[in-house]
Coordinates of C-alpha atoms in Angstrom, one line a residue:
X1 CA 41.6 -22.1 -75.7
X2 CA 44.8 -21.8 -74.0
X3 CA 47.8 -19.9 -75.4
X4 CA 49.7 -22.4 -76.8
X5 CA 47.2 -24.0 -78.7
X6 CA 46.3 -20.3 -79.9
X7 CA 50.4 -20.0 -80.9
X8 CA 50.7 -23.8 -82.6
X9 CA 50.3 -23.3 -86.2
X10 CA 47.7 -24.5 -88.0
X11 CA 47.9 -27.5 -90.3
X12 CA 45.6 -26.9 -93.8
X13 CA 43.5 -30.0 -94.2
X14 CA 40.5 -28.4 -94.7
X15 CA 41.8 -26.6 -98.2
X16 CA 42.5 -30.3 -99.6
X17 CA 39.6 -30.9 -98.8
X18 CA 37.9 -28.0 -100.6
X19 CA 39.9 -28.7 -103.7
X20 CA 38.5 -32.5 -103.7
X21 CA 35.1 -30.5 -103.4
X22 CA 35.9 -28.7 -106.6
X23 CA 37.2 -31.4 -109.0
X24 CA 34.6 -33.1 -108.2
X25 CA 32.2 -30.5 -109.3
X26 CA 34.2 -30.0 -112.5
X27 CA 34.3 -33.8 -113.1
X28 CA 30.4 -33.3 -112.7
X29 CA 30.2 -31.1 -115.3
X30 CA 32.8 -32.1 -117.6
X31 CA 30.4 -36.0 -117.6
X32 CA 26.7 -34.0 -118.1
X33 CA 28.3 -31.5 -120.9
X34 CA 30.1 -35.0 -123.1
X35 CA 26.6 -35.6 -124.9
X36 CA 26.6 -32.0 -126.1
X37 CA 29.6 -32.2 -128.1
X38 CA 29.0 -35.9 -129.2
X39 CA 25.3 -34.9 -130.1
X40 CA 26.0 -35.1 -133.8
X41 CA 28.4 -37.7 -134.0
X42 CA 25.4 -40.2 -132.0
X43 CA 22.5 -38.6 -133.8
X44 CA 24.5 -39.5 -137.3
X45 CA 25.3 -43.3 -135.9
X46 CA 21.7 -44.2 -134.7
X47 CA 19.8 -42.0 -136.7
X48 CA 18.2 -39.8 -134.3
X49 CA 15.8 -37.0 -134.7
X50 CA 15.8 -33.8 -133.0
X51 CA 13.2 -34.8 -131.1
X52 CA 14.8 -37.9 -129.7
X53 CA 18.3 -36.3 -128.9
X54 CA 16.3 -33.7 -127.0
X55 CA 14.6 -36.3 -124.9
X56 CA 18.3 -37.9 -124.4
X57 CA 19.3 -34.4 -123.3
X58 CA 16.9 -33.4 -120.4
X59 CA 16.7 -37.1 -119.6
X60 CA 19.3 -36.7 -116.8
X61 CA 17.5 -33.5 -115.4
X62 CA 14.8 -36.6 -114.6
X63 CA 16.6 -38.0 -112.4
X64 CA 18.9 -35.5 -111.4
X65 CA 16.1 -32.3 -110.3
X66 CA 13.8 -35.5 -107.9
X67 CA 16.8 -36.5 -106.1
X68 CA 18.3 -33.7 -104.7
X69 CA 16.1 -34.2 -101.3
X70 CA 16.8 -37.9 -101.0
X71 CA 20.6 -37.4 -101.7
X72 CA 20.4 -34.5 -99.0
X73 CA 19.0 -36.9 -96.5
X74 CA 21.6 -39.5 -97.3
X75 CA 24.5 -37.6 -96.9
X76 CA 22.9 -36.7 -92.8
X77 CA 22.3 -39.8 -91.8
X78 CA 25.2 -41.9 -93.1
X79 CA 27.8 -39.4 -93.6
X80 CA 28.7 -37.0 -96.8
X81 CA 32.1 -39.1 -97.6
X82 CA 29.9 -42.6 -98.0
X83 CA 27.2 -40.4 -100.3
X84 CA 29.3 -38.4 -102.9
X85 CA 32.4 -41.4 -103.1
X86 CA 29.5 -43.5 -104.0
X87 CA 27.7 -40.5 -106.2
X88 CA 31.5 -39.9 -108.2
X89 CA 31.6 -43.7 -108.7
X90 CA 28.2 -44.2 -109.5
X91 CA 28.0 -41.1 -112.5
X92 CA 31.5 -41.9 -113.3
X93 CA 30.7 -45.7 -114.6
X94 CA 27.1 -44.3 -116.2
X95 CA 29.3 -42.0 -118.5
X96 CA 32.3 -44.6 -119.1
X97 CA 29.9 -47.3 -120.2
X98 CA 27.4 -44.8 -122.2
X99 CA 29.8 -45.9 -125.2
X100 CA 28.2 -49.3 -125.1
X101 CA 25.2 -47.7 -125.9
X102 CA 22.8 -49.3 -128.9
X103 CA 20.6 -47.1 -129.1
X104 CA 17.8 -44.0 -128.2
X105 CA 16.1 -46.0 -125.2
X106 CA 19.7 -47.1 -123.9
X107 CA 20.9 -43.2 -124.3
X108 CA 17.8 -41.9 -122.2
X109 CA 18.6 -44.8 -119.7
X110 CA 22.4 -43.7 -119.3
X111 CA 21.4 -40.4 -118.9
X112 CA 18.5 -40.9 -116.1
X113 CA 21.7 -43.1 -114.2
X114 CA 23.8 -40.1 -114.7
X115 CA 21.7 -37.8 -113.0
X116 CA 20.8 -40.3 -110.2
X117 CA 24.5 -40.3 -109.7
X118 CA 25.1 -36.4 -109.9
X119 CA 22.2 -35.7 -107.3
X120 CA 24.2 -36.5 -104.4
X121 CA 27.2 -33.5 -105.5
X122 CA 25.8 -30.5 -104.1
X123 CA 24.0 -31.4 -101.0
X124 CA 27.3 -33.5 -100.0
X125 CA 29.1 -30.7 -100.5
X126 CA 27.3 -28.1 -99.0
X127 CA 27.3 -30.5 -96.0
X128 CA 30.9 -30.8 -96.2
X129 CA 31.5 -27.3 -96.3
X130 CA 29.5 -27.0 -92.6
X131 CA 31.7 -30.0 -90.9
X132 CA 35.1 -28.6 -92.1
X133 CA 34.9 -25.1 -92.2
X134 CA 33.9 -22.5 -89.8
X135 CA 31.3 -19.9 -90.6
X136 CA 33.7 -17.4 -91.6
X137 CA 35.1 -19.4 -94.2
X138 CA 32.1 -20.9 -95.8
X139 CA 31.4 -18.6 -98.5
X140 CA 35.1 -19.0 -99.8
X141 CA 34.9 -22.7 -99.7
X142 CA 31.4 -22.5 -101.6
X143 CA 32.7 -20.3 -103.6
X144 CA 35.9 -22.4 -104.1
X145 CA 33.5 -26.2 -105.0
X146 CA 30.9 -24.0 -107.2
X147 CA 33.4 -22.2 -109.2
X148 CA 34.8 -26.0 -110.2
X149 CA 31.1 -25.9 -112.9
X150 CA 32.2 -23.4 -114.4
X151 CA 35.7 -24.6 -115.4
X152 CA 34.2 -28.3 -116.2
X153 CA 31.8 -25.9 -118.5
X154 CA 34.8 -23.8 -119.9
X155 CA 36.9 -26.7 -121.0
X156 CA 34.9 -29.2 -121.3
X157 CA 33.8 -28.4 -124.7
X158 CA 37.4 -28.1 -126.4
X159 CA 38.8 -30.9 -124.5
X160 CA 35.8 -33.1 -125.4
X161 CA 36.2 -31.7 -129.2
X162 CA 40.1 -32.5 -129.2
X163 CA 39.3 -36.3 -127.3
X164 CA 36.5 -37.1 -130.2
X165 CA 39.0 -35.8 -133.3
X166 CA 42.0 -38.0 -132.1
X167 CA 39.5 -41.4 -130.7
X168 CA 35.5 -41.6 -131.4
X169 CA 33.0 -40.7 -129.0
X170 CA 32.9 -44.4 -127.4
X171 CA 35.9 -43.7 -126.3
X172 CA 35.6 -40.5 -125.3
X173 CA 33.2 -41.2 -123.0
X174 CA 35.4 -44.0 -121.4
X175 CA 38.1 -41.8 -120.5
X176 CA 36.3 -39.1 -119.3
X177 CA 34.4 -41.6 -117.3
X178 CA 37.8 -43.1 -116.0
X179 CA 38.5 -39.4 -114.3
X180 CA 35.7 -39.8 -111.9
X181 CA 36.9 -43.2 -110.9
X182 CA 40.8 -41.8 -110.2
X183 CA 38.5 -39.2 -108.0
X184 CA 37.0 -41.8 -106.3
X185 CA 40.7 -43.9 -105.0
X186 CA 41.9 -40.2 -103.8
X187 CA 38.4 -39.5 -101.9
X188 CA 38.5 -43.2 -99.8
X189 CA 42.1 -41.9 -99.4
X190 CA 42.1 -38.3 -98.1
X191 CA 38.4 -37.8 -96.7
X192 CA 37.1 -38.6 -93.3
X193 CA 33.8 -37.4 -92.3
X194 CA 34.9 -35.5 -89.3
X195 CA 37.8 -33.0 -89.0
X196 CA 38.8 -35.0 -85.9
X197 CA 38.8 -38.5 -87.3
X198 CA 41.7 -37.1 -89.6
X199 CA 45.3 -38.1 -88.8
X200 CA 46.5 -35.2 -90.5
X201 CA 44.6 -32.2 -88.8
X202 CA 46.0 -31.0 -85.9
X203 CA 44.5 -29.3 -83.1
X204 CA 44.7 -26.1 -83.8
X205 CA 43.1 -26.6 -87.3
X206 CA 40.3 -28.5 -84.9
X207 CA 40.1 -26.0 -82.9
X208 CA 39.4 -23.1 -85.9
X209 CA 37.5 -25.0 -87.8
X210 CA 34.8 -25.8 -85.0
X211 CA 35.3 -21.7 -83.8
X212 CA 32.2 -20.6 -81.7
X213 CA 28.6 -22.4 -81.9
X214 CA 30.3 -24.7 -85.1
X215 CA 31.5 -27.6 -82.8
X216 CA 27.6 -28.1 -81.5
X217 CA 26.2 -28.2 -85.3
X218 CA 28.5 -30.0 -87.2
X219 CA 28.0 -32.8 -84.4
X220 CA 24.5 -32.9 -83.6
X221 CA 22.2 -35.5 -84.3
X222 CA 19.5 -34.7 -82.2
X223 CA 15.9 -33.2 -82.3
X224 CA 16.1 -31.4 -84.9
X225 CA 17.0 -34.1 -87.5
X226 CA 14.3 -36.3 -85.9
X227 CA 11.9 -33.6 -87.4
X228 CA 10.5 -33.9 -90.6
X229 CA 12.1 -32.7 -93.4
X230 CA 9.3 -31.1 -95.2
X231 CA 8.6 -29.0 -91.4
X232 CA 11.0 -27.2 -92.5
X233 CA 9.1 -25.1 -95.3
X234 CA 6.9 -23.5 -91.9
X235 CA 10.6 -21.0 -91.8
X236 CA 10.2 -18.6 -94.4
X237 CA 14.2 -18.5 -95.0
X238 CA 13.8 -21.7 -96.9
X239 CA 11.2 -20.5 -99.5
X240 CA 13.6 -17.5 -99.6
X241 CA 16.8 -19.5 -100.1
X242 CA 14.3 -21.6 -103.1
X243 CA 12.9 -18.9 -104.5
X244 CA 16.1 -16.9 -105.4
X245 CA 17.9 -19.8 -106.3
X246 CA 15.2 -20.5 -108.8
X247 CA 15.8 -17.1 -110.7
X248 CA 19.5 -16.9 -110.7
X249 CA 19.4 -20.9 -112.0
X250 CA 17.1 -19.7 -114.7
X251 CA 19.5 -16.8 -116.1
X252 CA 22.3 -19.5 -115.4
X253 CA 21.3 -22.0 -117.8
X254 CA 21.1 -19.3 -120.7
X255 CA 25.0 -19.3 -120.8
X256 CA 25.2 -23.1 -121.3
X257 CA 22.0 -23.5 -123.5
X258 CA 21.4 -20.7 -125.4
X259 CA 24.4 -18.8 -125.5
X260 CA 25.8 -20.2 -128.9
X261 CA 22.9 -20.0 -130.9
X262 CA 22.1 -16.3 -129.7
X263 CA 26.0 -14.8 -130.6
X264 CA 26.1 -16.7 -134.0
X265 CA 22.5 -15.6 -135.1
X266 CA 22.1 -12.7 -133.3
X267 CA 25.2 -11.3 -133.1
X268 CA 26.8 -12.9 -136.7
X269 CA 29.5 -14.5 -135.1
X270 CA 31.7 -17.1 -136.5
X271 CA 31.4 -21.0 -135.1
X272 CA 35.2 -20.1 -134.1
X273 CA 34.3 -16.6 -132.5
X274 CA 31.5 -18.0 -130.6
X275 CA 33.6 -21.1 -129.3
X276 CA 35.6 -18.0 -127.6
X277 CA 33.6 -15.8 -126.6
X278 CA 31.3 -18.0 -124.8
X279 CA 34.0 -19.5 -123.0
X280 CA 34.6 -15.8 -121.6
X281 CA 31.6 -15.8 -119.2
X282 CA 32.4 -18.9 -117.8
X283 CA 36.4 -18.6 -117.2
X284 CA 35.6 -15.1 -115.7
X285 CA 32.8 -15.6 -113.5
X286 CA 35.0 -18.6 -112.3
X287 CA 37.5 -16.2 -110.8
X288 CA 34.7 -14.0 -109.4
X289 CA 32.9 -16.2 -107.7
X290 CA 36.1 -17.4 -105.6
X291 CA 37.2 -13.5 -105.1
X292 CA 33.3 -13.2 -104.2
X293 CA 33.1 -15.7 -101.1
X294 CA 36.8 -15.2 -100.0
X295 CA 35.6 -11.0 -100.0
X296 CA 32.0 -11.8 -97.8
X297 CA 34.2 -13.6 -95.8
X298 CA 36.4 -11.1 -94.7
X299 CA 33.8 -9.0 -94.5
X300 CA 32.0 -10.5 -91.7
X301 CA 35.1 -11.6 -90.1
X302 CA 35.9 -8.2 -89.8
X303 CA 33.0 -7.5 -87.3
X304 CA 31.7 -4.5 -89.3
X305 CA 28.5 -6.1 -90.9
X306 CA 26.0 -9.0 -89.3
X307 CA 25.9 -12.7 -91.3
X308 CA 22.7 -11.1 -92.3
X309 CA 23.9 -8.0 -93.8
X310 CA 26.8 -9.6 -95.3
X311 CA 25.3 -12.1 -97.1
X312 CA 22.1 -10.1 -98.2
X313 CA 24.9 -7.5 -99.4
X314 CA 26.6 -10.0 -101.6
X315 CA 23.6 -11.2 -103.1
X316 CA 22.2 -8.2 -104.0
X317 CA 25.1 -6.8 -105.6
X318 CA 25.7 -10.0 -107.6
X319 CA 22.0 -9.8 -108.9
X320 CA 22.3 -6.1 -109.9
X321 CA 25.5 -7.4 -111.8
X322 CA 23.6 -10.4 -113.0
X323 CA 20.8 -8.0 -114.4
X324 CA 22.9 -6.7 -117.0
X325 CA 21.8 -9.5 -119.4
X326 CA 19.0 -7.4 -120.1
X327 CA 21.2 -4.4 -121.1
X328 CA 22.8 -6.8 -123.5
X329 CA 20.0 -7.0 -125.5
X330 CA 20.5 -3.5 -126.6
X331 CA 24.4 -3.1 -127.1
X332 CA 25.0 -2.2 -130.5
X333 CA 28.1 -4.2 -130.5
X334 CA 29.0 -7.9 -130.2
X335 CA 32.1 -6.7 -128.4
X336 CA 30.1 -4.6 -125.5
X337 CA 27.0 -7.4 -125.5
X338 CA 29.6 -10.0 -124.6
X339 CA 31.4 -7.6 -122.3
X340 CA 28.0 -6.8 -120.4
X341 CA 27.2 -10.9 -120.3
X342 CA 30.4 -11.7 -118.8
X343 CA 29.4 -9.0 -116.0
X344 CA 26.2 -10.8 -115.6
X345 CA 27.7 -14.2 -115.9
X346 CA 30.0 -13.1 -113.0
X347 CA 27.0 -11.6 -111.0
X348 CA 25.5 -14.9 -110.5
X349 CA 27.9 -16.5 -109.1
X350 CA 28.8 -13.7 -107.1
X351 CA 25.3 -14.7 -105.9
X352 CA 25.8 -18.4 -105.6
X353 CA 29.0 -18.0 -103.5
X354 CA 26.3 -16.9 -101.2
X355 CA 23.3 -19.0 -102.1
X356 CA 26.0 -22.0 -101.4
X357 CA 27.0 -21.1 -97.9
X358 CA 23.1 -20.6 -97.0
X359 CA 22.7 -24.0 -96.1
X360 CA 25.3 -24.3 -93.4
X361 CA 23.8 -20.9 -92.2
X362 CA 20.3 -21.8 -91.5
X363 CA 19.9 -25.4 -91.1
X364 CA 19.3 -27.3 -87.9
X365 CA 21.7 -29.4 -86.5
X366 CA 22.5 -32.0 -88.5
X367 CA 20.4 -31.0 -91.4
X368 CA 22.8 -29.2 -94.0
X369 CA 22.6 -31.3 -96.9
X370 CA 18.5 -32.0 -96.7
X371 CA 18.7 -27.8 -96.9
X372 CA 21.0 -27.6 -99.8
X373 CA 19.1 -30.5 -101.3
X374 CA 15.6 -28.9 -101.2
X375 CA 17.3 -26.0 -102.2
X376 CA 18.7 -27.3 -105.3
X377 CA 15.9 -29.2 -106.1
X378 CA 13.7 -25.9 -106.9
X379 CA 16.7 -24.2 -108.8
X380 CA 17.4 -27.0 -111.3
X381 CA 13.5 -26.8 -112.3
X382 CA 14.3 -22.9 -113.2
X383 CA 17.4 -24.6 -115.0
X384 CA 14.5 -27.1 -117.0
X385 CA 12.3 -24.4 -117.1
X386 CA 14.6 -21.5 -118.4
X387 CA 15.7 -23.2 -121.6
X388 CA 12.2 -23.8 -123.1
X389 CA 11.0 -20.5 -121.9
X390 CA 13.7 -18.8 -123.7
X391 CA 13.3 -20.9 -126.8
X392 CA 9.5 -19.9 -127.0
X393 CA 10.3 -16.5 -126.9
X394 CA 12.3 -16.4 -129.3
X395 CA 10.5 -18.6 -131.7
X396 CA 7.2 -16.1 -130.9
X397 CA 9.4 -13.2 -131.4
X398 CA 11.8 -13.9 -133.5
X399 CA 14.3 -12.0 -131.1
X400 CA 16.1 -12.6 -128.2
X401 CA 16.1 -8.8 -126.8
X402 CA 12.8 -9.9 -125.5
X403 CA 14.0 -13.3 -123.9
X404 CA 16.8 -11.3 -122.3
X405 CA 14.5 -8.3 -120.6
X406 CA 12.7 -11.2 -119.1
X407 CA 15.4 -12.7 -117.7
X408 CA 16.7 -9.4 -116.4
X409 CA 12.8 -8.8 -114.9
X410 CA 13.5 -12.3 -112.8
X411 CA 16.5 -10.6 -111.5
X412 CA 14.4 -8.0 -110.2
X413 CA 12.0 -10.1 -108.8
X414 CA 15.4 -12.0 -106.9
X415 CA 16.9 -9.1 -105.3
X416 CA 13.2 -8.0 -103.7
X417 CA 13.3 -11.7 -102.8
X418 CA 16.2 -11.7 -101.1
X419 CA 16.2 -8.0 -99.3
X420 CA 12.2 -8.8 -97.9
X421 CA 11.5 -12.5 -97.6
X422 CA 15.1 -13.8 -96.7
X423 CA 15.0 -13.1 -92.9
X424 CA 17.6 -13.2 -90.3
X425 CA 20.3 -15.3 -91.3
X426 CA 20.5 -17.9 -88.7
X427 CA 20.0 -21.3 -87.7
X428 CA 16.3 -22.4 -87.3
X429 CA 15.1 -23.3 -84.2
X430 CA 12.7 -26.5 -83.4
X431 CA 11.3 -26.9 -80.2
X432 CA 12.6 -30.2 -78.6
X433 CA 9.7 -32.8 -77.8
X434 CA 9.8 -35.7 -75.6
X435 CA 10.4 -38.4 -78.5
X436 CA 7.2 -40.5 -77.2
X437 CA 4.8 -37.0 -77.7
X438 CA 6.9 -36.8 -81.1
X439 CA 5.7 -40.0 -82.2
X440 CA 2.2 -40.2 -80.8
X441 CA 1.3 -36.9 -82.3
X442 CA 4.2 -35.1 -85.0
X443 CA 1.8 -32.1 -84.8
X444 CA 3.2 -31.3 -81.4
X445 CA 6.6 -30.0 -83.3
X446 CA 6.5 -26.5 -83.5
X447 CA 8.4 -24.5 -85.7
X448 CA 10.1 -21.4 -85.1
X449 CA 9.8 -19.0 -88.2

C-alpha cells in the first residue's frame, strides 16, 4: 500500500450501507410484530378463537425457522443485494395485502409468505457485513443491523397502536407494508454487491475494507463453496456458534412474548405501566448492543487480545449479564425486577453483537450467509420453543420465578458452551480436491475441525 493511498482520505460507503442493513431489520420487525397489536381487532372481525389466532401467530415461524439455510445459499451464489431486495419486497407486499384478508386460512397463508420473505434478512446480512467491512469492524456493523430488532420491537407497538386508532387495521397493514417497498427503490439505488463495483467508494475505503486475508474471502468462489453445505457440521465451531445461539434466542423471545403478561400479573402493573416498562429492555439493550460491537472491536484492533479471546470475552460477559433474568425472579420490587431485566435484556445482545459477526469469522470462502443461515435456523427453534416452554411452566406452577431460573440455567449451560466447545475462531479449512475426485466420490472431502 503506498503512502499516498495510506494519506487519501477515506470515503464512508460502507456505514450507508450498514444503516440500509438496519432499517431493514427494523422494517422486519416492525411487519412480524403488526398482528400482535391487531390481534383483537381481527379476532373480533372473523370471530377467531384463541386457538386459531395462535396458529396465525407462529404460522410465520413455519416458514420463516426452514428457510434460513436455503436463503443462506441464495444470497452465495447469486449475490446478497438480488436476495434481501427481493426478501424486503417480497415480506413487504405479504404484509401490505394481509388487509385483504377474509379469513383464518388466508391469515395463516399471509403469515407463512411473510416468513418466506423475512428468511433471507439475516443470512444477507451477515454476508453483507463480510464483503464491506473488514474483520475489525464486523462486530460494530452486527451490532449496528441487529440492534435495528430491537427498535422495530420498541416502537413498533405504539406506532402500530396510534396507525390502528386514527385508520383500521386494513390499513394499517398497507402502510406499514408500503415502508418496505420505499426500502426496496433506495436498496436497487445505493447497493452493489461488491465494494469495488461502487462509484462512490474510493480506494482507500477499498483498500480498508478488504485489510489483510479480507480481499481473498469476500471474493472467493472456489473449493470451499463447491463443498457441501451440511460438511460443514464435521467443525465443531458450528455446533458451537448453533448451540449458544439457541439459548440466548430462547431467553430473547421472553421479552417479546411473555414480558407483558409476567409485569401486569406478576408484578401488578398497570396496561399503561407495562406498555413502558417493557419498552425499557428493548430501547436499552439497543444502545448496548451497538456500544458492545463497536467496544470488541477496538479491542482486537488494539492487538492486546486474539479474535478468539475477544470474542469469547464478549460473549461471556454478555451471558453473565444476560443471566440476571433469573435474579429477577426474586427482586422484591417491580422497580429493581425491571432494572435487573433490562441488564439481562442488554446482555444478550451484548452476546449477539458477537454471535452476528461469527459467521464472517469462521466461514469458508464464499460461504457466510449458508453459516449465518444454519446458524439462525437452530436459534429461531429456541425462539418457537422458549414461548411454550415458559407458558407450561407457568401454567404447572402457577409462577414464573420458576420459568425465569430455567431460563437463567440455559445461560449457564451457554457460557460453558461457548468457553469449551467454541474453538479457535477462525476460518475453516477444506482440503481442495481435484473437481473430477469431488464428483466421483464427495467422501474424498475432508474436513478440517
Amino acid at each position: 500500500m503506498n503512502q499516498a493511498l495510506q494519506q487519501a482520505p477515506r470515503s464512508k460507503v460502507r456505514w450507508l450501507v450498514a444503516g440500509l442493513m438496519w432499517s431493514a431489520i427494523a422494517i422486519n420487525y416492525i411487519d412480524r410484530t403488526v398482528l400482535s397489536a391487531a390481534a383483537p381487532h381481527l379476532q373480533a372481525e372473523f370471530h377467531l378463537s384463541a386457538m386459531e389466532m395462535g396458529i396465525v401467530m407462529s404460522a410465520f415461524f413455519w416458514s420463516y425457522a426452514l428457510l434460513q439455510l436455503p436463503a443462506g445459499m441464495l444470497a452465495d451464489r447469486f449475490g446478497q443485494k438480488i436476495v434481501l431486495g427481493a426478501s424486503v419486497f417480497w415480506w413487504s407486499l405479504a404484509t401490505a395485502v394481509t388487509g385483504l384478508a377474509t379469513g383464518f386460512k388466508s391469515l395463516v397463508l399471509l403469515r407463512v409468505m411473510l416468513g418466506i420473505g423475512e428468511a433471507g434478512a439475516y443470512p444477507s446480512n451477515a454476508g453483507i457485513a463480510t464483503r464491506w467491512f473488514p474483520r475489525k469492524e464486523r462486530a460494530t456493523v452486527a451490532g449496528i443491523f441487529d440492534s435495528g430488532s430491537k427498535l422495530g420491537g420498541a416502537v413498533a407497538l405504539p406506532l402500530i397502536a396510534w396507525l390502528l386508532a386514527t385508520f383500521d387495521w386494513k390499513v394499517t397493514f398497507a402502510i406499514t407494508g408500503v415502508l418496505g417497498l420505499i426500502w426496496c427503490v433506495v436498496w436497487v439505488l445505493v447497493f452493489r454487491d461488491s465494494p469495488a463495483d461502487h462509484k462512490r467508494v474510493n480506494a482507500a475505503e477499498l483498500a480498508h475494507i478488504r485489510d489483510g486475508e479480507a480481499v481473498s474471502r469476500n471474493d472467493s468462489t472456489g473449493a470451499a463453496a463447491a463443498v457441501p453445505w451440511h460438511r460443514l457440521f464435521a467443525h465443531r465451531n458450528i455446533w458451537a456458534m448453533c448451540i449458544g445461539f439457541f439459548m440466548i434466542n430462547y431467553n430473547s423471545y421472553f421479552f417479546i412474548t411473555w414480558l407483558p403478561t409476567y409485569l401486569v400479573k406478576e408484578r401488578g402493573m398497570s396496561l399503561m405501566e407495562m406498555g413502558f416498562m417493557a419498552s425499557l429492555p428493548l430501547i436499552l439493550s439497543m444502545i448496548v448492543e451497538v456500544f458492545a460491537g463497536w467496544a470488541s472491536d477496538r479491542v482486537y484492533a488494539s492487538g492486546k487480545l486474539s479474535l478468539t479471546a475477544t470474542r469469547k470475552l464478549f460473549l461471556v460477559v454478555g451471558l453473565v449479564m444476560a443471566s440476571s433474568i433469573g435474579l429477577a425472579a426474586f427482586a422484591t420490587s417491580p422497580l429493581v425486577a425491571v432494572a435487573l431485566l433490562c441488564v439481562a435484556k442488554s446482555g444478550t445482545t451484548v452476546a449477539a453483537s458477537q454471535v452476528w459477526a461469527l459467521p464472517g469469522d469462521v466461514a469458508p470462502g464464499n460461504m457466510v450467509s449458508r453459516v449465518a443461515g444454519i446458524q439462525n435456523t437452530v436459534s429461531n427453534m429456541g425462539g418457537v420453543v422458549g414461548p411454550i416452554v415458559t407458558g407450561a411452566i407457568v401454567g404447572a406452577t402457577g409462577s414464573f420465578i420458576p420459568a425465569l431460573l430455567f431460563s437463567s440455567g440455559l445461560i449457564v449451560i451457554a457460557i460453558l458452551n461457548y468457553l469449551f466447545l467454541l474453538g479457535k475462531v477462525e476460518p475453516i479449512q477444506f482440503n481442495q480436491v481435484p473437481v473430477e475426485a469431488r464428483n466421483r466420490d464427495e467422501r474424498n472431502v475432508d474436513v478440517s475441525a
